[in-house]
CSV table of C-alpha atoms in Angstrom, one decimal:
chain,number,residue,atom,x,y,z
A,1,MET,CA,22.4,30.7,167.5
A,2,LYS,CA,19.6,29.3,169.6
A,3,ARG,CA,17.2,27.2,167.7
A,4,THR,CA,14.1,26.2,169.8
A,5,ALA,CA,11.0,24.3,168.8
A,6,LEU,CA,8.4,24.7,171.5
A,7,ARG,CA,5.0,23.1,172.3
A,8,LEU,CA,5.0,20.6,169.5
A,9,LEU,CA,1.5,19.4,170.4
A,10,ALA,CA,0.2,18.5,167.0
A,11,VAL,CA,2.6,19.7,164.4
A,12,SER,CA,5.0,17.3,162.8
A,13,SER,CA,8.3,18.7,161.5
A,14,SER,CA,7.6,16.7,158.3
A,15,LEU,CA,4.9,19.3,157.5
A,16,LEU,CA,7.5,22.1,157.3
A,17,VAL,CA,9.5,23.0,154.3
A,18,ALA,CA,11.5,26.2,154.5
A,19,GLY,CA,14.3,27.5,152.3
A,20,PRO,CA,15.3,29.9,149.6
A,21,ALA,CA,13.4,29.2,146.3
A,22,SER,CA,15.2,31.8,144.3
A,23,ALA,CA,18.6,33.3,144.0
A,24,GLY,CA,20.0,35.2,147.0
A,25,ASP,CA,21.8,34.6,150.2
A,26,LEU,CA,19.2,35.6,152.8
A,27,PRO,CA,20.8,35.1,156.2
A,28,HIS,CA,17.8,33.5,157.9
A,29,ALA,CA,16.9,30.1,159.2
A,30,PRO,CA,13.9,28.6,161.0
A,31,GLY,CA,13.9,29.3,164.7
A,32,SER,CA,11.0,28.9,167.1
A,33,LEU,CA,8.0,26.8,166.1
A,34,LEU,CA,4.9,28.2,167.8
A,35,THR,CA,1.7,26.2,168.3
A,36,GLY,CA,-1.5,26.4,170.3
A,37,ALA,CA,-3.6,23.9,172.1
A,38,THR,CA,-4.8,20.6,170.5
A,39,ASP,CA,-8.3,22.0,170.1
A,40,GLU,CA,-7.3,25.2,168.2
A,41,LEU,CA,-7.2,26.2,164.6
A,42,PHE,CA,-4.0,28.1,165.3
A,43,GLY,CA,-2.2,30.5,163.0
A,44,GLY,CA,-5.1,32.4,161.5
A,45,PHE,CA,-3.1,35.6,161.7
A,46,VAL,CA,0.4,36.5,162.9
A,47,ALA,CA,1.8,39.9,163.7
A,48,SER,CA,4.5,41.7,165.5
A,49,ALA,CA,3.5,42.3,169.1
A,50,GLY,CA,6.3,44.9,169.7
A,51,ASP,CA,8.3,44.6,172.8
A,52,VAL,CA,5.8,43.1,175.2
A,53,ASP,CA,8.2,41.9,177.9
A,54,GLY,CA,10.5,44.9,178.0
A,55,ASP,CA,13.7,43.0,177.0
A,56,GLY,CA,14.4,45.3,174.1
A,57,LEU,CA,13.5,42.6,171.5
A,58,GLY,CA,10.4,42.1,169.4
A,59,ASP,CA,7.7,39.6,170.2
A,60,VAL,CA,5.0,37.8,168.3
A,61,VAL,CA,1.2,37.6,168.6
A,62,VAL,CA,-0.8,34.8,166.8
A,63,ALA,CA,-4.6,34.5,166.5
A,64,ALA,CA,-6.5,31.2,166.8
A,65,VAL,CA,-10.0,29.8,167.1
A,66,SER,CA,-10.6,27.2,169.9
A,67,ASP,CA,-13.2,24.4,169.7
A,68,ASP,CA,-13.2,23.7,173.4
A,69,GLY,CA,-17.0,23.9,173.8
A,70,PRO,CA,-18.6,26.8,171.9
A,71,PRO,CA,-15.9,28.2,169.6
A,72,PHE,CA,-14.1,31.2,170.9
A,73,GLY,CA,-11.1,33.2,169.9
A,74,VAL,CA,-7.6,33.1,171.4
A,75,ALA,CA,-4.7,35.5,171.0
A,76,ARG,CA,-1.3,34.0,172.1
A,77,VAL,CA,1.7,36.2,172.7
A,78,PHE,CA,5.2,34.7,172.4
A,79,ALA,CA,8.7,35.9,173.0
A,80,GLY,CA,10.3,36.5,169.6
A,81,ASP,CA,13.8,35.2,170.5
A,82,ASP,CA,13.0,31.8,172.0
A,83,GLY,CA,9.3,31.2,171.5
A,84,ARG,CA,8.2,30.9,175.1
A,85,GLU,CA,4.6,31.8,175.6
A,86,LEU,CA,4.3,35.1,177.5
A,87,TYR,CA,0.5,35.1,177.9
A,88,SER,CA,-2.8,34.2,176.1
A,89,PHE,CA,-6.2,36.0,176.0
A,90,ALA,CA,-9.5,34.2,175.2
A,91,HIS,CA,-12.8,35.9,174.3
A,92,PRO,CA,-15.8,34.9,172.2
A,93,GLY,CA,-15.2,35.9,168.6
A,94,VAL,CA,-11.7,37.2,169.1
A,95,ALA,CA,-10.1,35.4,166.2
A,96,THR,CA,-11.7,35.3,162.7
A,97,PHE,CA,-10.8,33.3,159.6
A,98,PHE,CA,-10.5,36.6,157.8
A,99,GLY,CA,-9.7,40.1,158.8
A,100,GLU,CA,-6.7,41.3,160.8
A,101,PRO,CA,-7.8,40.9,164.4
A,102,VAL,CA,-4.5,41.1,166.4
A,103,ARG,CA,-1.6,43.6,166.3
A,104,GLY,CA,1.1,45.1,168.4
A,105,ALA,CA,0.2,48.7,169.3
A,106,GLY,CA,3.5,50.0,170.6
A,107,ASP,CA,4.0,51.4,174.0
A,108,LEU,CA,0.8,53.4,174.5
A,109,ASP,CA,1.3,54.5,178.1
A,110,GLY,CA,5.0,55.0,178.2
A,111,ASP,CA,5.8,52.3,180.8
A,112,GLY,CA,8.3,50.5,178.6
A,113,PHE,CA,6.1,47.6,177.7
A,114,GLY,CA,4.3,47.2,174.4
A,115,GLU,CA,0.5,46.8,174.3
A,116,VAL,CA,-1.4,44.3,172.1
A,117,LEU,CA,-4.7,45.0,170.3
A,118,VAL,CA,-7.2,42.2,170.0
A,119,GLY,CA,-10.3,42.7,167.9
A,120,SER,CA,-13.5,40.7,168.5
A,121,PRO,CA,-15.9,41.4,165.5
A,122,LEU,CA,-18.6,39.1,166.8
A,123,THR,CA,-18.9,41.1,170.0
A,124,ASP,CA,-18.0,44.5,168.5
A,125,THR,CA,-15.1,45.1,170.9
A,126,VAL,CA,-11.4,45.7,171.0
A,127,HIS,CA,-9.3,44.8,174.0
A,128,VAL,CA,-6.1,46.6,174.7
A,129,LEU,CA,-3.7,44.2,176.5
A,130,ALA,CA,-0.9,45.7,178.5
A,131,GLY,CA,2.4,44.8,180.0
A,132,PRO,CA,4.2,41.5,180.2
A,133,ASP,CA,1.2,39.8,181.7
A,134,GLY,CA,-1.5,40.9,179.2
A,135,HIS,CA,-3.9,42.5,181.7
A,136,VAL,CA,-6.8,44.4,180.0
A,137,ARG,CA,-6.0,48.1,179.9
A,138,HIS,CA,-9.0,49.2,177.9
A,139,VAL,CA,-12.1,47.7,176.3
A,140,ILE,CA,-13.3,49.7,173.4
A,141,HIS,CA,-16.9,49.1,172.3
A,142,GLY,CA,-18.0,49.6,168.8
A,143,PRO,CA,-20.7,52.3,168.3
A,144,THR,CA,-23.1,50.0,166.4
A,145,ALA,CA,-24.0,46.5,167.4
A,146,GLY,CA,-23.5,43.8,164.7
A,147,ALA,CA,-21.2,45.9,162.5
A,148,GLY,CA,-18.2,43.6,162.9
A,149,PHE,CA,-16.2,46.3,164.8
A,150,GLY,CA,-12.7,44.9,165.5
A,151,ASN,CA,-12.4,42.9,162.2
A,152,SER,CA,-9.2,44.9,161.7
A,153,VAL,CA,-7.0,46.7,164.3
A,154,ALA,CA,-3.7,48.5,164.0
A,155,PRO,CA,-1.5,51.2,165.6
A,156,ALA,CA,-2.5,54.6,164.0
A,157,GLY,CA,0.6,56.7,164.9
A,158,ASP,CA,0.1,59.9,166.8
A,159,VAL,CA,-3.2,61.2,165.4
A,160,ASP,CA,-4.1,63.7,168.2
A,161,GLY,CA,-0.7,65.2,168.8
A,162,ASP,CA,-0.3,64.1,172.4
A,163,GLY,CA,3.0,62.3,171.7
A,164,ARG,CA,1.6,58.8,172.2
A,165,PRO,CA,0.6,56.3,169.6
A,166,ASP,CA,-3.2,55.9,168.9
A,167,ILE,CA,-5.4,53.1,167.6
A,168,VAL,CA,-7.4,52.5,164.4
A,169,VAL,CA,-10.2,50.0,164.2
A,170,GLY,CA,-12.1,48.8,161.2
A,171,VAL,CA,-15.4,46.9,160.6
A,172,ASP,CA,-16.1,43.9,158.3
A,173,GLY,CA,-18.4,46.0,156.2
A,174,LYS,CA,-21.0,43.3,155.6
A,175,SER,CA,-23.9,45.2,157.1
A,176,GLY,CA,-23.1,48.5,155.3
A,177,GLY,CA,-20.5,50.5,153.5
A,178,GLY,CA,-18.0,50.1,156.3
A,179,ALA,CA,-16.1,52.5,158.5
A,180,ALA,CA,-12.9,53.0,160.5
A,181,TYR,CA,-12.6,54.6,163.9
A,182,VAL,CA,-9.6,56.2,165.7
A,183,TYR,CA,-9.1,56.1,169.5
A,184,SER,CA,-6.6,57.6,171.8
A,185,GLY,CA,-4.0,55.1,172.7
A,186,LEU,CA,-3.5,56.7,176.1
A,187,THR,CA,-7.2,57.0,177.2
A,188,GLY,CA,-9.2,55.0,174.7
A,189,ALA,CA,-11.4,58.1,174.0
A,190,PRO,CA,-12.8,58.3,170.4
A,191,LEU,CA,-11.0,60.7,168.1
A,192,LEU,CA,-12.2,60.3,164.6
A,193,ARG,CA,-14.7,58.3,162.4
A,194,VAL,CA,-14.1,57.8,158.7
A,195,GLY,CA,-17.2,56.4,157.0
A,196,HIS,CA,-17.7,58.0,153.6
A,197,ALA,CA,-18.3,54.8,151.7
A,198,ASP,CA,-21.1,53.3,149.6
A,199,LEU,CA,-23.1,50.2,150.6
A,200,GLY,CA,-21.0,47.2,149.9
A,201,ASP,CA,-17.6,49.0,149.7
A,202,ARG,CA,-16.4,47.2,153.0
A,203,LEU,CA,-14.3,50.3,153.9
A,204,GLY,CA,-12.2,49.4,156.9
A,205,PHE,CA,-12.0,45.7,156.3
A,206,SER,CA,-8.3,46.4,156.7
A,207,VAL,CA,-6.6,49.3,158.4
A,208,GLY,CA,-3.2,50.7,159.1
A,209,GLY,CA,-1.3,53.8,160.3
A,210,LEU,CA,1.2,55.6,158.0
A,211,GLY,CA,2.6,58.4,160.1
A,212,ASP,CA,2.4,61.9,158.6
A,213,VAL,CA,2.1,61.7,154.8
A,214,ASP,CA,0.5,65.1,154.2
A,215,GLY,CA,2.8,67.2,156.3
A,216,ASP,CA,0.4,68.5,158.9
A,217,GLY,CA,2.3,67.0,161.8
A,218,LEU,CA,-0.4,64.3,162.6
A,219,GLY,CA,-0.5,60.6,161.7
A,220,ASP,CA,-2.5,59.6,158.7
A,221,LEU,CA,-4.3,56.3,157.9
A,222,VAL,CA,-4.6,53.7,155.1
A,223,LEU,CA,-8.0,51.9,154.7
A,224,GLY,CA,-8.8,49.0,152.5
A,225,ALA,CA,-12.2,48.7,150.8
A,226,PRO,CA,-12.2,45.4,148.9
A,227,GLY,CA,-15.9,45.7,147.9
A,228,GLU,CA,-15.7,49.0,146.0
A,229,GLY,CA,-14.6,49.5,142.4
A,230,ARG,CA,-15.6,51.2,139.1
A,231,ASP,CA,-19.2,52.1,138.4
A,232,VAL,CA,-20.7,49.6,135.8
A,233,LEU,CA,-24.0,50.2,134.0
A,234,HIS,CA,-26.1,47.0,133.5
A,235,PRO,CA,-28.8,47.0,130.9
A,236,GLY,CA,-31.3,45.2,133.1
A,237,PHE,CA,-34.2,43.3,131.6
A,238,PRO,CA,-36.7,45.7,130.2
A,239,PRO,CA,-39.5,46.2,130.7
A,240,PHE,CA,-39.4,44.3,134.0
A,241,VAL,CA,-35.9,45.3,135.4
A,242,PRO,CA,-34.7,48.8,134.5
A,243,PRO,CA,-31.0,49.6,133.9
A,244,PHE,CA,-29.0,49.7,137.1
A,245,ARG,CA,-25.4,50.4,138.3
A,246,THR,CA,-23.1,48.4,140.5
A,247,ASP,CA,-19.4,48.4,141.4
A,248,ASP,CA,-17.3,45.9,139.6
A,249,GLY,CA,-15.6,44.6,142.7
A,250,ALA,CA,-12.1,45.7,141.7
A,251,GLY,CA,-11.6,46.9,145.3
A,252,GLY,CA,-9.8,50.0,146.5
A,253,VAL,CA,-7.6,51.6,149.0
A,254,ARG,CA,-7.8,55.1,150.5
A,255,VAL,CA,-5.3,57.2,152.4
A,256,VAL,CA,-7.1,59.6,154.7
A,257,SER,CA,-6.0,62.5,156.9
A,258,GLY,CA,-5.8,61.6,160.6
A,259,ARG,CA,-6.8,65.2,161.4
A,260,ASP,CA,-10.3,65.1,159.7
A,261,GLY,CA,-10.7,61.9,157.7
A,262,SER,CA,-10.5,63.7,154.3
A,263,VAL,CA,-9.2,61.6,151.4
A,264,ILE,CA,-5.6,62.3,150.5
A,265,TRP,CA,-5.6,59.8,147.7
A,266,SER,CA,-7.5,56.7,146.6
A,267,ALA,CA,-6.9,53.9,144.1
A,268,VAL,CA,-8.8,50.9,142.7
A,269,GLY,CA,-7.9,47.4,141.6
A,270,ARG,CA,-6.8,46.8,138.0
A,271,ARG,CA,-9.5,44.2,137.2
A,272,PRO,CA,-13.1,43.5,138.1
A,273,GLY,CA,-13.3,41.2,141.1
A,274,ASP,CA,-9.8,41.8,142.3
A,275,GLY,CA,-10.9,42.9,145.8
A,276,LEU,CA,-7.9,45.2,146.2
A,277,GLY,CA,-7.7,46.4,149.8
A,278,TRP,CA,-8.3,42.9,151.4
A,279,SER,CA,-5.1,43.7,153.3
A,280,VAL,CA,-3.1,46.9,153.8
A,281,ALA,CA,0.1,47.8,155.7
A,282,PRO,CA,2.6,50.6,156.0
A,283,VAL,CA,6.1,50.0,154.7
A,284,ALA,CA,9.2,52.3,155.1
A,285,ASP,CA,10.0,54.5,152.2
A,286,GLN,CA,10.2,52.5,148.9
A,287,ASP,CA,10.3,55.3,146.3
A,288,GLY,CA,13.0,57.6,147.8
A,289,ASP,CA,10.7,60.5,148.8
A,290,GLY,CA,11.3,60.1,152.5
A,291,ILE,CA,7.6,59.3,153.2
A,292,THR,CA,6.1,56.0,154.4
A,293,ASP,CA,4.6,54.0,151.6
A,294,VAL,CA,1.6,51.6,151.4
A,295,LEU,CA,1.3,47.9,150.8
A,296,VAL,CA,-2.0,46.5,149.5
A,297,GLY,CA,-3.2,42.9,148.8
A,298,THR,CA,-6.2,41.5,146.8
A,299,GLU,CA,-8.9,39.1,147.7
A,300,THR,CA,-9.4,37.9,144.1
A,301,ILE,CA,-11.9,35.0,144.4
A,302,GLU,CA,-14.6,35.9,141.8
A,303,GLU,CA,-13.0,34.4,138.7
A,304,PRO,CA,-11.0,31.2,139.1
A,305,PRO,CA,-8.2,30.8,138.5
A,306,ALA,CA,-7.6,33.7,140.8
A,307,VAL,CA,-4.6,35.8,139.9
A,308,GLY,CA,-4.0,37.7,143.1
A,309,TYR,CA,-1.3,40.3,143.6
A,310,ALA,CA,0.1,42.9,145.9
A,311,GLU,CA,0.9,46.5,145.2
A,312,VAL,CA,3.4,49.0,146.6
A,313,ARG,CA,2.0,52.5,146.3
A,314,SER,CA,3.5,55.9,147.2
A,315,GLY,CA,2.2,57.0,150.6
A,316,ALA,CA,2.2,60.6,149.4
A,317,THR,CA,0.5,60.4,146.1
A,318,GLY,CA,-0.8,56.9,145.6
A,319,ARG,CA,1.4,56.4,142.5
A,320,LEU,CA,2.0,52.7,141.8
A,321,VAL,CA,5.6,51.9,142.7
A,322,ARG,CA,5.6,48.2,142.0
A,323,ARG,CA,3.2,45.3,141.6
A,324,LEU,CA,4.2,42.0,143.1
A,325,PRO,CA,3.0,38.5,142.3
A,326,ALA,CA,1.5,36.3,145.1
A,327,GLY,CA,1.3,32.7,145.8
A,328,ALA,CA,3.6,29.9,144.7
A,329,PRO,CA,5.3,30.5,141.3
A,330,GLY,CA,3.0,29.7,138.4
A,331,GLU,CA,0.0,29.1,140.6
A,332,PRO,CA,-3.2,31.2,141.0
A,333,ALA,CA,-3.5,33.0,144.4
A,334,ALA,CA,-6.2,34.7,146.5
A,335,PHE,CA,-6.5,36.2,150.0
A,336,VAL,CA,-3.3,38.1,149.7
A,337,GLN,CA,-1.9,39.4,153.0
A,338,VAL,CA,0.8,42.0,153.0
A,339,SER,CA,3.4,43.0,155.6
A,340,SER,CA,6.6,45.0,155.9
A,341,ALA,CA,9.4,42.6,156.6
A,342,GLY,CA,11.8,45.2,157.9
A,343,ASP,CA,15.3,45.3,156.3
A,344,VAL,CA,16.0,41.5,156.3
A,345,ASP,CA,18.7,41.6,153.7
A,346,ALA,CA,20.5,44.6,155.4
A,347,ASP,CA,20.7,46.7,152.2
A,348,GLY,CA,19.1,49.8,153.8
A,349,THR,CA,15.6,49.3,152.3
A,350,HIS,CA,12.7,47.6,154.0
A,351,ASP,CA,11.5,44.5,152.3
A,352,VAL,CA,8.0,43.1,151.7
A,353,LEU,CA,6.2,39.9,152.7
A,354,VAL,CA,3.4,38.7,150.5
A,355,ALA,CA,1.4,35.6,151.8
A,356,ALA,CA,-1.4,34.0,149.8
A,357,ARG,CA,-3.4,30.9,149.2
A,358,ALA,CA,-5.6,29.9,146.3
A,359,SER,CA,-9.4,29.5,146.1
A,360,GLY,CA,-8.9,25.9,144.9
A,361,PRO,CA,-6.5,23.1,145.9
A,362,HIS,CA,-3.3,24.9,144.9
A,363,PRO,CA,-0.1,25.5,146.9
A,364,VAL,CA,0.0,28.3,149.4
A,365,ALA,CA,3.1,30.4,149.8
A,366,VAL,CA,4.9,33.3,151.4
A,367,ARG,CA,7.2,35.4,149.2
A,368,LEU,CA,9.7,37.8,150.6
A,369,THR,CA,10.7,40.4,148.0
A,370,SER,CA,13.4,43.1,148.0
A,371,GLY,CA,12.1,46.6,148.7
A,372,ALA,CA,14.9,48.0,146.6
A,373,THR,CA,14.3,45.9,143.4
A,374,GLY,CA,11.1,43.8,143.8
A,375,ALA,CA,13.2,40.6,143.2
A,376,ALA,CA,12.2,37.5,145.2
A,377,LEU,CA,14.6,36.9,148.1
A,378,PHE,CA,12.9,33.9,149.6
A,379,THR,CA,9.8,31.7,149.2
A,380,TRP,CA,8.3,29.5,151.9
A,381,THR,CA,5.8,26.8,151.1
A,382,PRO,CA,4.4,24.2,153.5
A,383,ALA,CA,4.9,20.6,152.6
A,384,ALA,CA,1.2,19.8,153.1
A,385,PRO,CA,-0.7,22.6,151.4
A,386,PHE,CA,-3.9,20.5,151.2
A,387,LEU,CA,-4.2,21.0,155.0
A,388,SER,CA,-3.6,24.7,154.9
A,389,GLY,CA,-6.3,27.3,155.6
A,390,ARG,CA,-5.3,30.9,155.8
A,391,ILE,CA,-1.6,31.6,155.5
A,392,GLY,CA,0.1,34.7,156.8
A,393,ALA,CA,3.4,36.4,157.4
A,394,ALA,CA,4.7,39.4,159.4
A,395,GLY,CA,7.9,41.3,160.0
A,396,LEU,CA,8.9,41.2,163.6
A,397,GLY,CA,11.8,43.6,163.9
A,398,ASP,CA,15.0,42.4,165.5
A,399,VAL,CA,13.9,39.6,167.8
A,400,ASP,CA,17.3,38.1,168.6
A,401,GLY,CA,19.4,41.2,169.1
A,402,ASP,CA,21.8,40.7,166.3
A,403,GLY,CA,20.9,43.9,164.5
A,404,VAL,CA,19.1,42.2,161.6
A,405,ASP,CA,15.3,42.2,161.2
A,406,ASP,CA,13.5,38.9,161.5
A,407,PHE,CA,10.1,37.6,160.3
A,408,ALA,CA,7.4,34.9,160.8
A,409,VAL,CA,5.1,32.8,158.7
A,410,ALA,CA,1.8,31.2,159.9
A,411,ASP,CA,-0.2,28.3,158.5
A,412,GLN,CA,-3.7,27.8,159.9
A,413,GLN,CA,-4.3,24.1,159.0
A,414,ASN,CA,-7.8,22.7,158.6
A,415,VAL,CA,-7.3,20.2,161.4
A,416,LEU,CA,-7.6,21.0,165.1
A,417,GLY,CA,-4.2,21.5,166.7
A,418,GLY,CA,-2.5,21.4,163.3
A,419,GLY,CA,-1.7,25.1,162.8
A,420,TYR,CA,1.6,26.8,163.6
A,421,ALA,CA,3.7,29.9,163.2
A,422,LEU,CA,7.4,29.7,162.4
A,423,VAL,CA,9.9,32.4,163.3
A,424,PHE,CA,12.8,32.9,161.0
A,425,LEU,CA,15.9,34.3,162.7
A,426,SER,CA,19.0,35.7,161.0
A,427,ASP,CA,22.3,34.0,161.1
A,428,ALA,CA,24.2,37.3,161.2
A,429,ARG,CA,25.9,36.8,164.5
């Protein structure tokens, strides 16, 4: 099997530790090491780009922040099999330290090449990059300036019934209750707005497409709202401050109809301050009902030591299927990012990636867990966690053509040029 380490500009191999940390014989090993320029905080977010170059194999998109003059965002797209850079795209505000600003969109126009979505919440735009060269196919402008439109982007499935994938875009929610917007993948025309949220809910901070979970033939959506929660009555300070109500910050997740935005189900975090909904993602059927299910991660920064977690919920009903720990074993964790890994252990069930870091100087880690049992298959931890910023992970599909799904981890180190993404390839061939 090819093992390539490309563009080693500022990453020492001594900073990488990768290997199983629990029982299991996962057939994967480190493959391509991906880095950016020496002036970039690279690795803020990693995602599958789909098949960008038309070779039938999955590719990778990684977000970064450049410090070459005024800071600007960079999205770099790499071939999944050997790590060569296919193209890059730079724009003010493209990459953020939080949010989910880059995703593969699938083949939106039917030309055989996957498109990539790049959100720019500082400019309230989303660029749709096409083909193997990354030329701009559409620019979608948010309806309200300063709303943080493009904080999260994702393929939405076929929402309008035209047979082509569509796009869902969320806002950061800091200036209001939040919202999510759906656009035609073919034309970029607006299709739907979902915005029934209270001030501070941050609805749309994370977004995803689920396919058809309510049986109406159209794609449905999952939206994170990490600022919402249960209603709490505060006594105030009579006679100067009357009693008042606030949310407890447990966070929440909603699955809504792609037809009209109506809520199919919703759920909240289990504790005040959990910030459930900081990340969301679809995952192939975990509970055996034949319907795509939902992954949700927490923010969990209010009460150190933060005990973050991820949840697997039924896409049809919202029933809790499984709760998964986050971070390194025995360590508190926050900023929990979730992703489907695909079926990496070849048991017929898609597995789950949970990436997290702590709010203090604790180790960061990515856990790969079995979709069938919830057992840990693999844990990856960088050797120098004190340098780590945001940490992420993503399933990539089969990037090397051996019939087994592959995945990537990313570590945005707090030094310019120090971040990286690492692709894990299976040894099945």
